[in-house]
Short mmCIF file of C-alpha atoms and ligand atoms in Angstrom, two decimals:
data_model
loop_
_atom_site.label_atom_id
_atom_site.label_comp_id
_atom_site.label_asym_id
_atom_site.label_seq_id
_atom_site.Cartn_x
_atom_site.Cartn_y
_atom_site.Cartn_z
CA UNK A 1 -24.62 32.22 23.08
CA UNK A 2 -21.88 34.69 23.36
CA UNK A 3 -20.48 33.31 26.55
CA UNK A 4 -20.56 29.68 25.34
CA UNK A 5 -18.79 30.73 22.19
CA UNK A 6 -16.18 32.46 24.39
CA UNK A 7 -15.84 29.33 26.46
CA UNK A 8 -15.33 27.27 23.33
CA UNK A 9 -12.68 29.57 22.20
CA UNK A 10 -10.95 29.48 25.53
CA UNK A 11 -10.95 25.63 25.56
CA UNK A 12 -9.73 25.72 22.06
CA UNK A 13 -6.87 27.94 23.10
CA UNK A 14 -5.87 25.88 26.11
CA UNK A 15 -6.37 22.48 24.41
CA UNK A 16 -2.81 21.99 23.30
CA UNK A 17 -1.51 22.89 26.73
CA UNK A 18 -4.07 20.74 28.54
CA UNK A 19 -3.28 17.76 26.29
CA UNK A 20 -6.53 16.13 27.14
CA UNK A 21 -9.86 17.53 28.16
CA UNK A 22 -11.00 15.11 30.83
CA UNK A 23 -10.00 11.77 32.36
CA UNK A 24 -12.82 9.80 30.79
CA UNK A 25 -11.36 10.66 27.39
CA UNK A 26 -8.00 9.04 28.04
CA UNK A 27 -7.68 6.01 25.81
CA UNK A 28 -5.15 3.36 26.77
CA UNK A 29 -4.17 2.42 23.30
CA UNK A 30 -4.17 5.92 21.83
CA UNK A 31 -2.74 7.96 24.72
CA UNK A 32 -1.11 5.72 27.39
CA UNK A 33 0.50 2.84 25.53
CA UNK A 34 2.65 5.07 23.24
CA UNK A 35 3.99 6.78 26.43
CA UNK A 36 4.87 3.61 28.20
CA UNK A 37 6.28 1.92 25.14
CA UNK A 38 8.44 4.90 24.16
CA UNK A 39 9.70 5.68 27.64
CA UNK A 40 9.35 2.67 29.90
CA UNK A 41 9.31 -0.62 28.05
CA UNK A 42 13.10 -0.54 27.35
CA UNK A 43 13.62 -1.29 31.13
CA UNK A 44 10.17 -2.53 32.12
CA UNK A 45 9.00 -4.44 29.08
CA UNK A 46 9.21 -7.92 27.46
CA UNK A 47 13.06 -8.05 27.15
CA UNK A 48 14.29 -9.90 30.28
CA UNK A 49 17.91 -8.79 29.75
CA UNK A 50 16.97 -5.14 30.12
CA UNK A 51 14.26 -5.48 32.73
CA UNK A 52 14.81 -3.47 35.82
CA UNK A 53 13.34 -3.85 39.35
CA UNK A 54 11.51 -7.01 38.09
CA UNK A 55 8.81 -4.65 36.94
CA UNK A 56 6.85 -5.13 33.66
CA UNK A 57 4.64 -2.33 32.57
CA UNK A 58 3.57 -4.07 29.38
CA UNK A 59 1.58 -6.65 31.19
CA UNK A 60 -1.49 -5.68 33.25
CA UNK A 61 -1.01 -8.25 36.08
CA UNK A 62 2.59 -7.19 36.64
CA UNK A 63 1.73 -3.52 36.66
CA UNK A 64 -1.12 -4.11 39.16
CA UNK A 65 0.78 -6.72 41.32
CA UNK A 66 1.06 -5.81 44.90
CA UNK A 67 4.68 -6.03 46.39
CA UNK A 68 4.82 -5.24 50.08
CA UNK A 69 1.46 -3.42 49.72
CA UNK A 70 2.82 -1.28 46.85
CA UNK A 71 1.97 -1.49 43.20
CA UNK A 72 3.16 0.30 40.10
CA UNK A 73 -0.42 0.99 39.17
CA UNK A 74 -3.31 1.14 41.64
CA UNK A 75 -6.45 1.80 39.62
CA UNK A 76 -8.33 4.89 40.74
CA UNK A 77 -5.47 5.86 43.07
CA UNK A 78 -2.85 7.79 41.24
CA UNK A 79 -1.27 9.18 44.45
CA UNK A 80 -0.68 5.61 45.72
CA UNK A 81 0.68 4.30 42.43
CA UNK A 82 4.47 3.88 42.27
CA UNK A 83 4.39 4.93 38.55
CA UNK A 84 2.92 8.42 39.43
CA UNK A 85 5.25 8.80 42.41
CA UNK A 86 8.26 8.00 40.29
CA UNK A 87 7.12 9.95 37.19
CA UNK A 88 6.46 13.17 39.19
CA UNK A 89 9.37 12.79 41.58
CA UNK A 90 11.71 15.76 41.85
CA UNK A 91 14.59 13.42 43.10
CA UNK A 92 17.06 12.53 40.29
CA UNK A 93 17.63 9.13 41.91
CA UNK A 94 13.91 8.40 41.88
CA UNK A 95 12.47 10.00 38.82
CA UNK A 96 11.32 7.77 35.95
CA UNK A 97 12.50 7.54 33.27
CA UNK A 98 16.00 7.85 34.91
CA UNK A 99 17.79 10.97 33.60
CA UNK A 100 20.72 8.99 32.26
CA UNK A 101 18.35 7.18 29.92
CA UNK A 102 18.03 10.57 28.11
CA UNK A 103 14.27 10.01 28.07
CA UNK A 104 11.96 12.53 29.65
CA UNK A 105 8.19 12.81 29.98
CA UNK A 106 6.52 16.04 29.01
CA UNK A 107 4.12 17.57 31.56
CA UNK A 108 1.22 16.53 29.30
CA UNK A 109 2.48 12.94 29.24
CA UNK A 110 2.76 12.95 33.04
CA UNK A 111 -0.79 14.25 33.25
CA UNK A 112 -2.04 11.60 30.85
CA UNK A 113 -0.66 8.83 33.01
CA UNK A 114 -2.25 10.39 36.10
CA UNK A 115 -5.61 10.87 34.43
CA UNK A 116 -5.56 7.25 33.21
CA UNK A 117 -4.87 5.77 36.60
CA UNK A 118 -7.47 8.18 38.23
CA UNK A 119 -10.05 6.92 35.65
CA UNK A 120 -9.45 3.35 36.91
CA UNK A 121 -6.51 2.49 34.66
CA UNK A 122 -8.51 0.63 32.00
CA UNK A 123 -6.02 -1.64 30.15
CA UNK A 124 -6.12 -2.42 26.48
CA UNK A 125 -4.08 -3.44 23.51
CA UNK A 126 -2.26 -1.72 20.75
CA UNK A 127 -5.06 -0.04 18.74
CA UNK A 128 -4.47 -2.29 15.71
CA UNK A 129 -5.62 -5.22 17.84
CA UNK A 130 -8.71 -3.54 19.28
CA UNK A 131 -11.96 -4.16 17.42
CA UNK A 132 -13.24 -0.94 16.01
CA UNK A 133 -16.27 0.42 17.85
CA UNK A 134 -18.89 2.77 16.36
CA UNK A 135 -19.00 6.24 17.87
CA UNK A 136 -22.33 7.68 18.91
CA UNK A 137 -23.60 9.98 16.25
CA UNK A 138 -26.49 12.25 17.27
CA UNK A 139 -29.34 12.21 14.81
CA UNK A 140 -28.81 15.41 12.86
CA UNK A 141 -28.99 16.52 9.26
CA UNK A 142 -25.28 16.48 8.66
CA UNK A 143 -23.08 13.71 7.39
CA UNK A 144 -21.37 11.78 10.17
CA UNK A 145 -17.93 12.96 9.00
CA UNK A 146 -19.14 16.55 8.93
CA UNK A 147 -20.49 16.06 12.49
CA UNK A 148 -17.03 14.99 13.72
CA UNK A 149 -15.30 17.80 11.80
CA UNK A 150 -17.82 20.39 13.29
CA UNK A 151 -17.21 19.04 16.72
CA UNK A 152 -13.47 19.41 16.55
CA UNK A 153 -13.75 22.83 14.89
CA UNK A 154 -15.94 23.93 17.76
CA UNK A 155 -13.29 22.82 20.30
CA UNK A 156 -10.64 24.78 18.43
CA UNK A 157 -12.95 27.80 18.24
CA UNK A 158 -13.02 27.68 14.42
CA UNK A 159 -15.79 27.74 11.82
CA UNK A 160 -15.90 26.37 8.27
CA UNK A 161 -14.53 28.43 5.48
CA UNK A 162 -16.77 29.50 2.57
CA UNK A 163 -17.12 26.78 -0.02
CA UNK A 164 -14.32 27.10 -2.62
CA UNK A 165 -15.10 27.76 -6.28
CA UNK A 166 -15.52 24.69 -8.46
CA UNK A 167 -12.16 24.95 -10.32
CA UNK A 168 -10.44 24.97 -6.95
CA UNK A 169 -12.45 22.09 -5.63
CA UNK A 170 -11.63 19.94 -8.66
CA UNK A 171 -7.97 20.92 -8.36
CA UNK A 172 -7.84 19.68 -4.83
CA UNK A 173 -9.86 16.56 -5.56
CA UNK A 174 -7.68 15.69 -8.51
CA UNK A 175 -4.45 16.08 -6.57
CA UNK A 176 -5.84 14.16 -3.73
CA UNK A 177 -7.02 11.20 -5.76
CA UNK A 178 -4.63 11.12 -8.67
CA UNK A 179 -1.70 13.34 -7.79
CA UNK A 180 -2.32 15.17 -11.04
CA UNK A 181 -4.06 18.54 -11.94
CA UNK A 182 -7.37 18.42 -13.75
CA UNK A 183 -7.40 19.20 -17.51
CA UNK A 184 -9.09 22.35 -18.84
CA UNK A 185 -11.96 20.35 -20.21
CA UNK A 186 -12.45 18.47 -16.96
CA UNK A 187 -12.71 21.80 -15.15
CA UNK A 188 -15.16 23.09 -17.69
CA UNK A 189 -17.32 19.87 -17.37
CA UNK A 190 -17.52 20.29 -13.66
CA UNK A 191 -18.24 24.03 -13.76
CA UNK A 192 -21.11 23.58 -16.13
CA UNK A 193 -22.63 20.33 -14.49
CA UNK A 194 -25.97 21.39 -13.06
CA UNK A 195 -26.73 18.11 -11.19
CA UNK A 196 -26.83 18.09 -7.36
CA UNK A 197 -24.35 15.11 -7.15
CA UNK A 198 -21.79 16.85 -9.56
CA UNK A 199 -19.05 16.62 -6.91
CA UNK A 200 -19.73 12.98 -6.21
CA UNK A 201 -19.49 12.23 -9.88
CA UNK A 202 -16.11 13.77 -10.10
CA UNK A 203 -15.00 11.64 -7.07
CA UNK A 204 -16.15 8.52 -8.84
CA UNK A 205 -14.50 9.43 -12.15
CA UNK A 206 -11.22 10.02 -10.35
CA UNK A 207 -11.49 6.84 -8.29
CA UNK A 208 -11.91 4.91 -11.57
CA UNK A 209 -8.78 6.56 -13.14
CA UNK A 210 -5.76 4.33 -13.45
CA UNK A 211 -3.81 7.28 -11.98
CA UNK A 212 -5.66 6.69 -8.66
CA UNK A 213 -3.65 3.46 -8.23
CA UNK A 214 -0.39 5.32 -8.90
CA UNK A 215 -1.27 7.94 -6.32
CA UNK A 216 -2.05 5.26 -3.67
CA UNK A 217 1.00 3.23 -4.60
CA UNK A 218 3.29 6.27 -3.95
CA UNK A 219 3.24 5.88 -0.21
CA UNK A 220 3.59 2.15 -0.29
CA UNK A 221 6.56 2.40 -2.60
CA UNK A 222 8.23 4.80 -0.15
CA UNK A 223 7.48 2.50 2.90
CA UNK A 224 8.78 -0.47 0.84
CA UNK A 225 11.92 1.49 -0.13
CA UNK A 226 11.36 1.18 -3.85
CA UNK A 227 13.90 2.96 -6.11
CA UNK A 228 14.85 2.84 -9.81
CA UNK A 229 18.54 2.52 -8.98
CA UNK A 230 20.76 0.28 -6.74
CA UNK A 231 21.71 3.01 -4.30
CA UNK A 232 25.44 2.30 -3.90
CA UNK A 233 28.47 4.08 -5.62
CA UNK A 234 27.59 3.75 -9.28
CA UNK A 235 23.90 3.75 -8.48
CA UNK A 236 23.16 1.67 -11.59
CA UNK A 237 19.57 1.48 -12.85
CA UNK A 238 17.67 -1.59 -11.94
CA UNK A 239 14.64 -3.17 -13.54
CA UNK A 240 12.27 -3.86 -10.61
CA UNK A 241 9.55 -1.63 -12.03
CA UNK A 242 7.28 -4.64 -12.82
CA UNK A 243 6.87 -4.91 -9.04
CA UNK A 244 6.00 -1.20 -8.92
CA UNK A 245 3.34 -1.86 -11.62
CA UNK A 246 2.01 -4.85 -9.61
CA UNK A 247 1.44 -2.51 -6.65
CA UNK A 248 -0.28 0.09 -8.85
CA UNK A 249 -2.53 -2.59 -10.27
CA UNK A 250 -3.24 -4.01 -6.81
CA UNK A 251 -4.60 -0.60 -5.76
CA UNK A 252 -6.58 -0.14 -8.95
CA UNK A 253 -8.23 -3.47 -8.45
CA UNK A 254 -8.87 -2.69 -4.82
CA UNK A 255 -6.98 -5.79 -3.60
CA UNK A 256 -7.72 -6.48 0.02
CA UNK A 257 -4.97 -5.42 2.38
CA UNK A 258 -4.38 -8.95 3.83
CA UNK A 259 -3.89 -10.42 0.37
CA UNK A 260 -1.81 -7.39 -0.59
CA UNK A 261 0.61 -7.89 2.17
CA UNK A 262 0.62 -11.69 2.11
CA UNK A 263 1.49 -11.85 -1.53
CA UNK A 264 4.40 -9.48 -1.13
CA UNK A 265 5.78 -11.12 2.02
CA UNK A 266 5.48 -14.75 0.83
CA UNK A 267 3.56 -15.08 -2.49
CA UNK A 268 6.07 -17.61 -3.78
CA UNK A 269 5.11 -19.93 -0.98
CA UNK A 270 1.37 -20.00 -1.85
CA UNK A 271 0.10 -23.27 -3.40
CA UNK A 272 0.34 -23.01 -7.19
CA UNK A 273 1.73 -19.56 -6.95
CA UNK A 274 1.03 -17.54 -10.09
CA UNK A 275 3.83 -15.49 -11.78
CA UNK A 276 2.14 -12.35 -10.38
CA UNK A 277 2.29 -13.74 -6.83
CA UNK A 278 5.95 -14.49 -7.24
CA UNK A 279 6.52 -11.08 -8.75
CA UNK A 280 4.86 -9.51 -5.61
CA UNK A 281 7.69 -10.90 -3.43
CA UNK A 282 10.10 -8.64 -5.25
CA UNK A 283 9.05 -6.36 -2.31
CA UNK A 284 11.97 -8.16 -0.49
CA UNK A 285 14.40 -7.13 -3.20
CA UNK A 286 13.87 -3.39 -3.00
CA UNK A 287 16.89 -3.09 -0.72
CA UNK A 288 20.07 -1.33 -1.87
CA UNK A 289 22.25 -3.67 -3.90
CA UNK A 290 26.02 -3.46 -3.84
CA UNK A 291 27.60 -4.43 -7.20
CA UNK A 292 31.13 -3.30 -6.27
CA UNK A 293 33.83 -5.78 -7.26
CA UNK A 294 35.74 -5.77 -3.97
CA UNK A 295 32.78 -6.26 -1.61
CA UNK A 296 32.41 -9.16 0.76
CA UNK A 297 29.38 -11.07 -0.59
CA UNK A 298 28.50 -12.49 2.84
CA UNK A 299 28.65 -9.00 4.43
CA UNK A 300 26.30 -7.69 1.66
CA UNK A 301 23.93 -10.64 2.16
CA UNK A 302 23.67 -9.80 5.82
CA UNK A 303 23.09 -6.05 5.10
CA UNK A 304 20.20 -7.11 2.79
CA UNK A 305 18.69 -9.41 5.35
CA UNK A 306 18.79 -6.70 7.99
CA UNK A 307 17.23 -4.19 5.69
CA UNK A 308 14.52 -6.65 4.76
CA UNK A 309 13.73 -7.50 8.43
CA UNK A 310 13.60 -3.77 9.32
CA UNK A 311 11.32 -3.03 6.44
CA UNK A 312 8.87 -5.90 7.21
CA UNK A 313 9.07 -5.36 11.00
CA UNK A 314 9.05 -1.63 11.40
CA UNK A 315 5.82 -0.32 12.87
CA UNK A 316 4.24 2.85 11.66
CA UNK A 317 3.71 1.78 8.12
CA UNK A 318 1.13 3.01 5.74
C1 HEC B 401 16.76 3.07 31.42
C2 HEC B 401 16.00 2.17 32.31
C3 HEC B 401 14.65 2.71 32.81
C4 HEC B 401 13.61 3.28 32.13
C5 HEC B 401 13.59 3.75 30.72
C6 HEC B 401 12.58 3.37 33.11
N1 HEC B 401 12.90 2.83 34.25
FE1 HEC B 401 11.72 2.61 35.92
N2 HEC B 401 13.32 1.69 36.92
C7 HEC B 401 14.53 1.56 36.43
C8 HEC B 401 15.50 1.03 37.45
C9 HEC B 401 16.93 0.69 37.28
C10 HEC B 401 14.64 0.79 38.56
C11 HEC B 401 15.13 0.29 39.94
C12 HEC B 401 15.85 1.35 40.68
C13 HEC B 401 14.94 2.32 41.34
O1 HEC B 401 14.05 1.93 41.99
O2 HEC B 401 15.16 3.53 41.11
C14 HEC B 401 13.35 1.28 38.22
C15 HEC B 401 12.20 1.30 39.04
C16 HEC B 401 10.94 1.75 38.74
C17 HEC B 401 9.78 1.69 39.63
C18 HEC B 401 9.78 1.18 41.01
C19 HEC B 401 9.54 -0.29 41.04
C20 HEC B 401 9.49 -0.85 42.49
O3 HEC B 401 9.09 -1.97 42.66
O4 HEC B 401 9.89 -0.13 43.45
C21 HEC B 401 8.73 2.14 38.91
C22 HEC B 401 7.30 2.34 39.38
C23 HEC B 401 9.20 2.56 37.58
N3 HEC B 401 10.58 2.31 37.52
C24 HEC B 401 8.43 3.13 36.62
C25 HEC B 401 8.95 3.55 35.38
C26 HEC B 401 8.15 4.21 34.43
C27 HEC B 401 6.64 4.53 34.59
C28 HEC B 401 8.93 4.47 33.30
C29 HEC B 401 8.57 5.17 32.04
C30 HEC B 401 7.94 6.45 32.25
C31 HEC B 401 10.27 3.92 33.65
N4 HEC B 401 10.16 3.38 34.92
C32 HEC B 401 11.38 3.91 32.82
C33 HEC B 401 14.99 1.83 35.15
C34 HEC B 401 14.23 2.40 34.14
#
């Protein structure tokens, strides 16, 4: 037992340096695609005007295509793959990404590409387009989430802390679910609740609280660049809070995400749009608004359109 614990600790210690534990754990969408898209697609991606050496690394057939017996990616053969030769090259004229692009792969990223090709270069899509798959969960007494937490703790060589006292638990839970501390009475109720599902009951109480929607809305309001003022010189107050309240209510009613986004992007275009669905599109009006007398209206309009496109199109939301 002692030695296996030591091994676990050792692995835990080296994990950040190793990046990944073994080749079969490399996931295309999680590990490889972000490296390629951040460092390679600018010159080897969809944009024809930037494409270099006629090479696309965003399309599997192009990455695997043989040209004079050479291919960017030869599944199972990292040493014969041009990507690996170029990424590990010591020659500044050969190395990818080129030094003048000011992009550089870390040793872990280089390793990831190598491990991925060694493992047969399984291709995939961005994770958002991959159907979710269920992980194998061994039959054990613990809750599946506890099982995964335990597994990771083991890898890091850590163990669970002692259970916190009830007033601490409730404080954490309340901040998590409502963004607010619990009242004195709520703490007392929880501390004196003898039932085995006392914790679960607190979770359910907090999920039913109207403050839960406010808490959830917080991140969306940030991503949607909500503000109570216009953002330019005078920074005059604006009255777009009915849209903010629409978001809070949507969370409190557990509106499905597709409907939530659809109504905000184009609720006004829905057949027989309700006033609420029209209100939802105020999402597009959260941009800064310039009320300065001397501004060029067309310039401002273009600014707003750019801001709107960036907000709708920026990945990494939510
Ligand atoms: C700033 C532009 C730029 C970026 C970014 C870039 N490349 Fe390149 N790449 C080039 C150019 C230009 C060439 C052709 C000149 C040469 O062969 O060095 C090339 C050639 C290659 C080749 C050789 C293709 C052949 O048919 O011989 C491979 C493989 C390659 N790049 C892989 C990568 C990988 C992998 C990345 C990201 C880690 C990357 N490149 C990032 C510009 C870029």
